Amino acid sequence: MKILRKLFDTVRPHFEKDGRLHGLYFLFEGVESFTFTTGKVTPGAPHVRDHLDIKRLMSMVIIALIPAILVGIYNTGLQGLLADGLAVTFWGAVFRGLRVVLPIIIVSYAVGGFWEVLFAVIRKHEINEGFLVTGMLFPLVLPPNTPLWQVALGISFGVVIGKEVFGGTGMNIFNPTLVGRAFLFFSYPSGFSGSAPYMAARSLDAVTSATPLAVAAATPAGESVTASLLNFPLNYDLNTFFLGLHPGCIGETSILAILLGALFLLLTRTANWRSMAGTVIGAFITVSLFNLIAGPSSNPLMHLPFHYHILMGGFMFGTVFMVTDPVSAAMTRTGMWFYGLLIGVMAILIRVVNPAYPEGMMLAILFGNLFAPLFDYYVVKANMKRRLNRAQQ
Amino acid sequence: MTDFKITRGFDIPINGEAHRELEVLPAANTVAILPADFHNIKPKLLVQENDTVSAGTPLFFDKQEDRFKFCSPISGIVKNIHYGERRKIEKILIERTDNVKNKTYKTWTLKELENADPDEIMVHLLNTGLWPLLRERPFYRIARPDKKPKSIFISLTDTAPLAADPLFLIQGKEELFKAGLSLLKKFTDGKIHICGKGESDLEQSLHGVEKHVFTGPHPSGNPGIHIHHIDPINRGDFVWVVRPDDLVMILSFLTTGQYPETRRIALAGVRLSNPRYVELTRGAALSFITDTLPTDNEFRIIGGNILTGTQKSKNDFTGYYDNLITILPENRERIFLGWIAPGLKNFSFSKTFLSALFPKKKYEFDSGQYGGHRAFIQTGLFEQVVPMDIYPDYLIRSILAEDIPEMEALGLYEVDVEDLALCSYIDPSKNDVNAIIRHGLDLLEREG
């Protein structure tokens, strides 16, 4: 440790004012503050500060993601083995999963990190640890067969257009991860349709292993969605969904893993429960309404019960890790409820009513991001009005 | 009597509170008056070096309101006038001499006070430099004479970290406090609001005032919170805020004619050998504490509490309003990978450290900043520590944008730095909310 400390102290002058590498000061600061705490004291009142900083806050999200990452790696390998018709062993699946997922994560961090550092150095501000989360979330919302160049393109779009053009972390309107994903989704739709043969790019024998949502969306009118899920070769029942051993985006499949993460986020109070609860309630209301009005000849998805909706696709992952992004969410308590409700309603609407997209979560959250400031606006306006009325009494 | 249960807020679990024992310290021979203690005044000197002054003699006045006079607390000679940059008066040192005797000022008996003319009392207090103890919200400025406040607030509880207990500060002088309440009634057509925890005998025995009970975590004891819930300030309104110990000081002066030379002060901080209350000459040098501190560490001396107090140097003096001196260890240690440490010993408002498993434990806090400055990220957090119908995130934004109508509409008149200081404390992005609110209030006072 002392050697490391000495090293930092030796090179520090080069990065400080008048140093040759002063332009890169914030890169140095980023590396140094990652290694050692700042050692700064408060400049004045308040004389004490909480121990929590953004680094730790963001690490909490990463920790919460660990179960989803681990299951995601295993599941990716497992589905690959199944698609290729190979014998399934635990370690076989893990290694295969690592071979697919690790490169995606590395590319996401490397390319996204490059933009992050570049903007920090040019704009002369500290490197923001928020990127640690974006860089990890992004691979988890991609289908495992996403080519690496698309990963690089998507994260670049997400970081630059989704965040930096607005002025950087804290100023962005949309969730950068989802901006990047939406970009890929619309530019290269074949990989995201959910019904593409799983791992087809790497497998000669294109076994039809469609995602549950794709199967559900393809159910003919008059038939039951749950039955067609069960009849599908992969036996899509509730247990499969809960454990997450079925095709889907890397991190979104296992509801168990996501719930573990959610529990951690809520226990550490890293994420706000209001927007999460709002989303689930919004979805529940919408599903119940559909169930209520559905007739025998109507869209079979309208009959699909609520628990299927939250167990399938990216609903839970989005609710736990995307809806709760504090920057793009509503800020006021009341606003958070409305924000969550809107996303829940929209996600189900898109799934059930829109025939083009089997999954609605991504678009629903982006839609919610767009409306979050509006909810806050009305909450704050109401507050101003209360104050004004009081004055006139 | 109304009951207010405050739920939003937070008590910082810091140890080192002053024991409830009072030590009378020997009278100080040198004291200082610091013009910076007073909100927004432009001092103009009335004395020169080597002038003799007795306790209560004006040393300077405010150029903007020449009735505001600021006086020496002891009798002696003006030893030194310290100037800072641009000839700003920093402090005036008074040295006690035996040949100058204390003056005896006009006295009122408690009975006489009941029928006294408020204008006469006002002029008397203005001329003897005790008027600044009466303060006005918004802005916490010295109460403007001749302007009747719509009500007067007195808080009998102070929930700030390690704060001096107002009830202990006036212990033994309860009768003066009650007489003070009757006196204050002469200065307003509105009500006198007493806010406390509702437990003390003193509160039970008060009559003829509005009594309110505020329970819950800090800032439930702040006058700003009381005002917001009881008689909120709109544009153009103002109320007075008087601290119990200040009121007692005024009454003791009026009834004895002796200029109040001392003040009861709490000394807090876990590294003090004996955190306690002391009776100390007003404006005394801080060396009496700093000389007793352990030498193994660097310490910060704070006039006031750790959330809003002023940092003092070793050779400084106690301030005009200080009834608390907090000693806080400095911490410049750099810890390897500290941001991911499990944190059994690191307290946090969040639950992201293992210390969250021991909610009752108290900690020794220090001046470490624990993280670098970042953009505002975790929005919505501040609402958890602001027990008012105010949206702190939006208020802060309006101030950063210097949008005065917006600040007014969002309730800046109702807050002061102390009411939102917890936002600075809990912010993981380490923004200085105190400074932002200060900036907003200054803007509003100047241009609003």
Coordinates of C-alpha atoms in Angstrom, one line a residue, chain B residues 6-370:
Chain B
I6 CA -42.0 15.3 12.8
T7 CA -41.0 12.1 11.0
R8 CA -38.7 13.3 8.3
G9 CA -35.3 14.3 9.5
F10 CA -32.3 12.7 11.1
D11 CA -30.3 12.7 14.3
I12 CA -26.6 12.3 13.6
P13 CA -25.4 9.8 16.1
I14 CA -22.3 11.7 17.3
N15 CA -21.0 11.2 20.8
G16 CA -19.4 13.8 23.0
E17 CA -22.4 15.7 24.3
A18 CA -21.9 18.1 27.2
H19 CA -22.6 16.7 30.6
R20 CA -25.3 18.5 32.5
E21 CA -22.8 20.1 35.0
L22 CA -21.9 23.8 35.1
E23 CA -18.4 25.1 35.7
V24 CA -18.0 28.8 36.3
L25 CA -14.7 29.7 34.7
P26 CA -12.5 32.6 35.9
A27 CA -13.3 35.9 34.2
A28 CA -11.3 36.4 31.0
N29 CA -9.0 39.4 30.8
T30 CA -9.1 39.9 27.1
V31 CA -12.2 39.6 25.0
A32 CA -12.9 40.3 21.3
I33 CA -15.9 41.6 19.4
L34 CA -16.2 40.2 15.9
P35 CA -18.3 42.2 13.5
A36 CA -18.6 39.1 11.2
D37 CA -20.9 37.6 13.9
F38 CA -23.7 39.9 12.9
H39 CA -25.7 39.3 9.8
N40 CA -25.0 41.7 7.0
I41 CA -23.8 44.8 8.8
K42 CA -21.3 47.5 7.7
P43 CA -19.4 48.4 10.9
K44 CA -18.3 52.0 11.6
L45 CA -16.0 52.4 14.6
L46 CA -16.9 54.6 17.5
V47 CA -13.7 54.1 19.5
Q48 CA -10.0 54.2 18.9
E49 CA -7.2 52.1 20.3
N50 CA -6.4 52.9 23.9
D51 CA -9.8 54.4 24.6
T52 CA -11.3 53.3 27.9
V53 CA -14.7 51.7 27.7
S54 CA -17.0 50.2 30.3
A55 CA -19.2 47.2 29.8
G56 CA -22.0 48.2 27.5
T57 CA -20.1 51.1 25.8
P58 CA -20.7 51.0 22.0
L59 CA -17.6 50.1 20.0
F60 CA -19.1 50.4 16.5
F61 CA -22.4 50.8 14.8
D62 CA -24.0 49.7 11.5
K63 CA -23.8 52.2 8.7
Q64 CA -27.0 51.0 7.2
E65 CA -29.1 51.2 10.5
D66 CA -27.2 53.5 12.8
R67 CA -29.4 52.5 15.8
F68 CA -27.7 49.1 15.8
K69 CA -24.8 49.4 18.2
F70 CA -22.3 46.8 19.2
C71 CA -20.8 47.1 22.7
S72 CA -18.0 45.9 24.8
P73 CA -19.0 43.1 27.3
I74 CA -16.3 44.1 29.8
S75 CA -14.8 47.3 31.2
G76 CA -11.2 48.1 30.2
I77 CA -9.3 49.7 27.3
V78 CA -9.5 49.1 23.5
K79 CA -6.2 47.3 23.1
N80 CA -6.2 46.6 19.5
I81 CA -8.3 46.9 16.3
H82 CA -7.6 44.2 13.8
Y83 CA -8.2 45.0 10.1
G84 CA -8.4 42.4 7.3
E85 CA -8.3 42.9 3.6
R86 CA -9.6 46.2 2.3
R87 CA -9.6 47.5 5.9
K88 CA -12.4 45.3 6.9
I89 CA -12.7 45.3 10.7
E90 CA -12.1 41.8 11.8
K91 CA -12.0 42.1 15.6
I92 CA -11.8 44.6 18.4
L93 CA -9.8 43.5 21.4
I94 CA -10.7 44.8 24.8
E95 CA -8.4 44.3 27.8
R96 CA -9.7 44.4 31.3
T97 CA -8.3 47.1 33.5
D98 CA -9.0 47.6 37.2
N99 CA -9.3 51.4 37.1
V100 CA -12.4 51.3 34.9
K101 CA -15.5 50.4 36.9
N102 CA -18.7 48.9 35.5
K103 CA -21.6 51.2 35.0
T104 CA -24.9 50.5 36.6
Y105 CA -27.7 50.9 34.1
K106 CA -31.3 51.8 34.6
T107 CA -33.3 49.0 36.4
W108 CA -36.8 47.9 36.3
T109 CA -38.5 45.6 38.8
L110 CA -40.5 42.7 37.3
K111 CA -43.6 44.6 38.3
E112 CA -42.4 47.8 36.5
L113 CA -41.5 45.9 33.4
E114 CA -45.2 44.9 33.0
N115 CA -46.1 48.5 32.5
A116 CA -42.9 49.6 30.9
D117 CA -43.0 51.4 27.6
P118 CA -41.7 49.1 24.8
D119 CA -40.1 52.0 23.0
E120 CA -38.0 52.9 26.0
I121 CA -36.9 49.3 26.4
M122 CA -36.1 49.1 22.7
V123 CA -33.9 52.2 22.8
H124 CA -32.2 51.0 25.9
L125 CA -31.4 47.6 24.4
L126 CA -30.3 49.2 21.1
N127 CA -27.9 51.6 22.9
T128 CA -26.4 48.8 25.0
G129 CA -25.8 46.3 22.2
L130 CA -28.2 43.7 23.4
W131 CA -30.9 44.3 20.8
P132 CA -29.1 42.1 18.2
L133 CA -30.1 39.1 20.4
L134 CA -33.6 39.6 18.9
R135 CA -33.6 38.2 15.4
E136 CA -35.9 38.2 12.5
R137 CA -36.8 35.5 10.0
P138 CA -36.5 35.4 7.0
F139 CA -32.8 35.9 6.8
Y140 CA -32.0 35.6 10.5
R141 CA -31.1 39.2 10.6
I142 CA -31.1 41.5 13.6
A143 CA -34.8 42.5 14.3
R144 CA -35.6 45.8 12.7
P145 CA -36.7 48.3 15.4
D146 CA -40.2 49.8 15.0
K147 CA -41.3 46.9 12.7
K148 CA -43.8 44.7 14.6
P149 CA -43.4 41.0 13.8
K150 CA -46.5 39.0 13.0
S151 CA -45.5 36.6 15.8
I152 CA -42.5 35.6 17.9
F153 CA -41.1 32.1 18.1
I154 CA -39.0 30.7 21.0
S155 CA -37.7 27.2 20.8
L156 CA -37.1 25.3 24.1
T157 CA -35.5 22.4 22.3
D158 CA -32.4 22.3 20.1
T159 CA -32.1 19.1 18.1
A160 CA -28.9 20.0 16.3
P161 CA -26.0 17.5 16.9
L162 CA -24.5 18.0 20.4
A163 CA -26.5 21.2 20.9
A164 CA -26.7 22.9 24.2
D165 CA -30.0 22.2 25.9
P166 CA -31.9 25.5 26.1
L167 CA -33.5 24.4 29.3
F168 CA -30.2 23.8 30.9
L169 CA -28.9 27.1 29.7
I170 CA -31.6 28.9 31.5
Q171 CA -31.8 26.6 34.5
G172 CA -32.3 28.6 37.7
K173 CA -33.5 31.7 35.7
E174 CA -36.9 30.5 34.8
E175 CA -38.6 33.5 36.4
L176 CA -36.6 35.8 34.2
F177 CA -37.6 33.8 31.2
K178 CA -41.3 34.1 32.0
A179 CA -40.9 37.8 32.6
G180 CA -39.2 37.9 29.2
L181 CA -42.2 36.4 27.6
S182 CA -44.5 39.1 29.0
L183 CA -42.0 41.7 27.8
L184 CA -42.0 40.3 24.3
K185 CA -45.8 40.5 24.1
K186 CA -45.3 44.3 23.9
F187 CA -43.4 44.0 20.7
T188 CA -46.0 42.1 18.6
D189 CA -49.7 42.2 17.9
G190 CA -49.5 38.5 17.2
K191 CA -48.8 35.6 19.3
I192 CA -45.8 34.3 21.2
H193 CA -45.2 30.7 20.2
I194 CA -43.2 28.4 22.6
C195 CA -42.1 25.2 21.0
G196 CA -40.6 22.4 23.0
K197 CA -40.7 18.7 23.7
G198 CA -43.5 19.3 26.1
E199 CA -41.9 17.4 29.0
S200 CA -40.3 20.1 31.1
D201 CA -41.8 21.7 34.2
L202 CA -41.1 25.1 32.7
E203 CA -43.3 24.4 29.7
Q204 CA -46.1 23.0 31.9
S205 CA -46.0 26.2 34.0
L206 CA -46.2 28.7 31.2
H207 CA -49.5 30.7 30.7
G208 CA -50.7 33.2 28.2
V209 CA -48.5 32.0 25.4
E210 CA -49.2 29.5 22.6
K211 CA -47.5 26.2 23.5
H212 CA -46.6 23.6 20.9
V213 CA -45.0 20.3 21.2
F214 CA -42.5 19.2 18.5
T215 CA -41.1 15.7 18.7
G216 CA -39.0 13.7 16.2
P217 CA -35.5 13.9 14.8
H218 CA -33.5 17.0 13.9
P219 CA -34.5 19.6 12.5
S220 CA -37.7 19.3 14.6
G221 CA -36.2 21.8 17.1
N222 CA -35.4 24.4 14.5
P223 CA -37.4 27.6 14.6
G224 CA -37.7 27.4 10.8
I225 CA -39.6 24.1 11.1
H226 CA -41.9 25.6 13.9
I227 CA -42.6 28.7 11.8
H228 CA -43.4 26.6 8.8
H229 CA -46.0 24.5 10.6
I230 CA -47.5 27.1 12.8
D231 CA -47.4 30.5 11.2
P232 CA -45.6 30.3 7.8
I233 CA -43.8 33.3 6.3
N234 CA -45.1 34.6 3.0
R235 CA -43.5 37.3 0.9
G236 CA -43.4 40.5 3.0
D237 CA -44.1 38.7 6.3
F238 CA -41.6 38.5 9.1
V239 CA -41.4 36.9 12.5
W240 CA -39.0 37.2 15.4
V241 CA -37.0 34.4 16.7
V242 CA -35.5 34.6 20.2
R243 CA -33.4 32.1 22.0
P244 CA -34.3 31.4 25.6
D245 CA -30.8 32.1 26.9
D246 CA -30.7 35.3 25.0
L247 CA -34.0 36.4 26.4
V248 CA -32.8 35.6 29.9
M249 CA -29.7 37.6 29.3
I250 CA -31.8 40.6 28.3
L251 CA -34.0 40.3 31.3
S252 CA -31.1 39.9 33.7
F253 CA -29.7 43.1 32.4
L254 CA -33.0 45.0 32.6
T255 CA -33.7 43.8 36.2
T256 CA -30.3 44.2 37.7
G257 CA -28.8 47.1 35.7
Q258 CA -25.5 45.0 35.5
Y259 CA -24.2 44.5 32.0
P260 CA -24.2 40.8 31.2
E261 CA -20.6 39.8 31.1
T262 CA -20.9 36.1 30.8
R263 CA -22.8 33.5 28.9
R264 CA -23.5 29.9 29.5
I265 CA -21.9 27.7 26.8
A266 CA -21.8 24.0 26.2
L267 CA -18.5 22.5 25.3
A268 CA -19.0 19.4 23.3
G269 CA -16.8 16.8 21.5
V270 CA -15.7 13.4 22.4
R271 CA -12.0 14.2 22.6
L272 CA -12.5 16.8 25.3
S273 CA -11.5 15.5 28.7
N274 CA -14.7 16.7 30.1
P275 CA -17.5 17.9 27.8
R276 CA -19.6 20.2 30.0
Y277 CA -21.4 23.5 30.4
V278 CA -19.3 26.5 31.4
E279 CA -20.1 30.0 32.4
L280 CA -17.7 32.0 30.3
T281 CA -17.0 35.7 29.7
R282 CA -18.6 36.7 26.4
G283 CA -16.0 37.0 23.6
A284 CA -13.4 35.1 25.6
A285 CA -10.4 33.6 23.9
L286 CA -10.7 30.0 23.0
S287 CA -7.3 29.1 24.3
F288 CA -8.9 27.8 27.5
I289 CA -10.2 24.8 25.5
T290 CA -7.5 24.5 22.9
D291 CA -4.8 24.3 25.5
T292 CA -6.4 21.2 27.0
L293 CA -6.8 19.3 23.8
P294 CA -4.8 16.1 23.2
T295 CA -1.7 16.7 21.0
D296 CA -1.9 13.4 19.0
N297 CA -4.4 14.8 16.5
E298 CA -5.4 18.0 14.7
F299 CA -8.7 19.5 15.9
R300 CA -11.2 21.8 14.4
I301 CA -12.8 24.3 16.8
I302 CA -16.4 25.1 15.8
G303 CA -18.4 28.0 17.1
G304 CA -21.9 26.4 17.0
N305 CA -22.8 23.0 15.9
I306 CA -21.2 20.7 13.3
L307 CA -23.9 21.4 10.7
T308 CA -23.8 25.2 10.6
G309 CA -21.1 26.4 13.0
T310 CA -18.2 28.6 12.1
Q311 CA -14.7 27.3 12.0
K312 CA -12.4 29.0 14.4
S313 CA -8.7 29.2 14.6
K314 CA -6.7 28.4 17.7
N315 CA -6.3 32.0 18.6
D316 CA -9.9 32.9 18.0
F317 CA -12.6 34.1 20.4
T318 CA -16.1 33.0 21.1
G319 CA -18.7 34.7 19.0
Y320 CA -21.6 36.9 20.1
Y321 CA -24.2 34.2 19.5
D322 CA -22.2 31.1 20.4
N323 CA -23.8 29.0 23.1
L324 CA -22.0 25.9 21.9
I325 CA -18.4 25.2 21.0
T326 CA -17.8 21.8 19.3
I327 CA -14.4 20.2 19.0
L328 CA -14.1 17.9 16.0
P329 CA -11.0 15.8 15.1
E330 CA -9.7 16.5 11.6
N331 CA -9.2 13.5 9.4
R332 CA -6.9 13.6 6.4
E333 CA -6.2 9.9 6.3
R334 CA -6.3 8.3 2.8
I335 CA -7.5 4.7 3.0
F336 CA -6.8 2.1 0.4
L337 CA -10.0 1.1 -1.5
G338 CA -11.9 2.8 1.3
W339 CA -15.0 3.2 -0.8
I340 CA -15.7 -0.5 -0.7
A341 CA -14.8 -1.2 2.9
P342 CA -17.5 -3.1 4.8
G343 CA -17.8 -0.2 7.2
L344 CA -18.6 -1.5 10.6
K345 CA -17.1 1.7 12.1
N346 CA -18.4 4.0 9.4
F347 CA -21.7 5.5 10.1
S348 CA -24.0 6.4 7.2
F349 CA -27.5 7.8 6.8
S350 CA -27.9 5.3 4.0
K351 CA -27.8 1.6 4.8
T352 CA -24.9 0.8 2.6
F353 CA -22.4 0.1 5.4
L354 CA -22.4 -2.8 7.9
S355 CA -22.8 -0.2 10.6
A356 CA -26.5 -0.2 9.6
L357 CA -26.8 -3.4 11.6
F358 CA -26.3 -1.5 14.9
P359 CA -28.7 1.4 14.7
K360 CA -28.3 2.5 18.3
K361 CA -24.5 2.9 18.3
K362 CA -23.0 6.4 18.5
Y363 CA -19.8 7.3 16.7
E364 CA -16.9 9.7 16.9
F365 CA -17.3 11.8 13.8
D366 CA -14.5 13.7 12.1
S367 CA -14.1 16.3 9.4
G368 CA -13.4 13.9 6.6
Q369 CA -15.3 14.6 3.4
Y370 CA -15.5 10.9 2.4

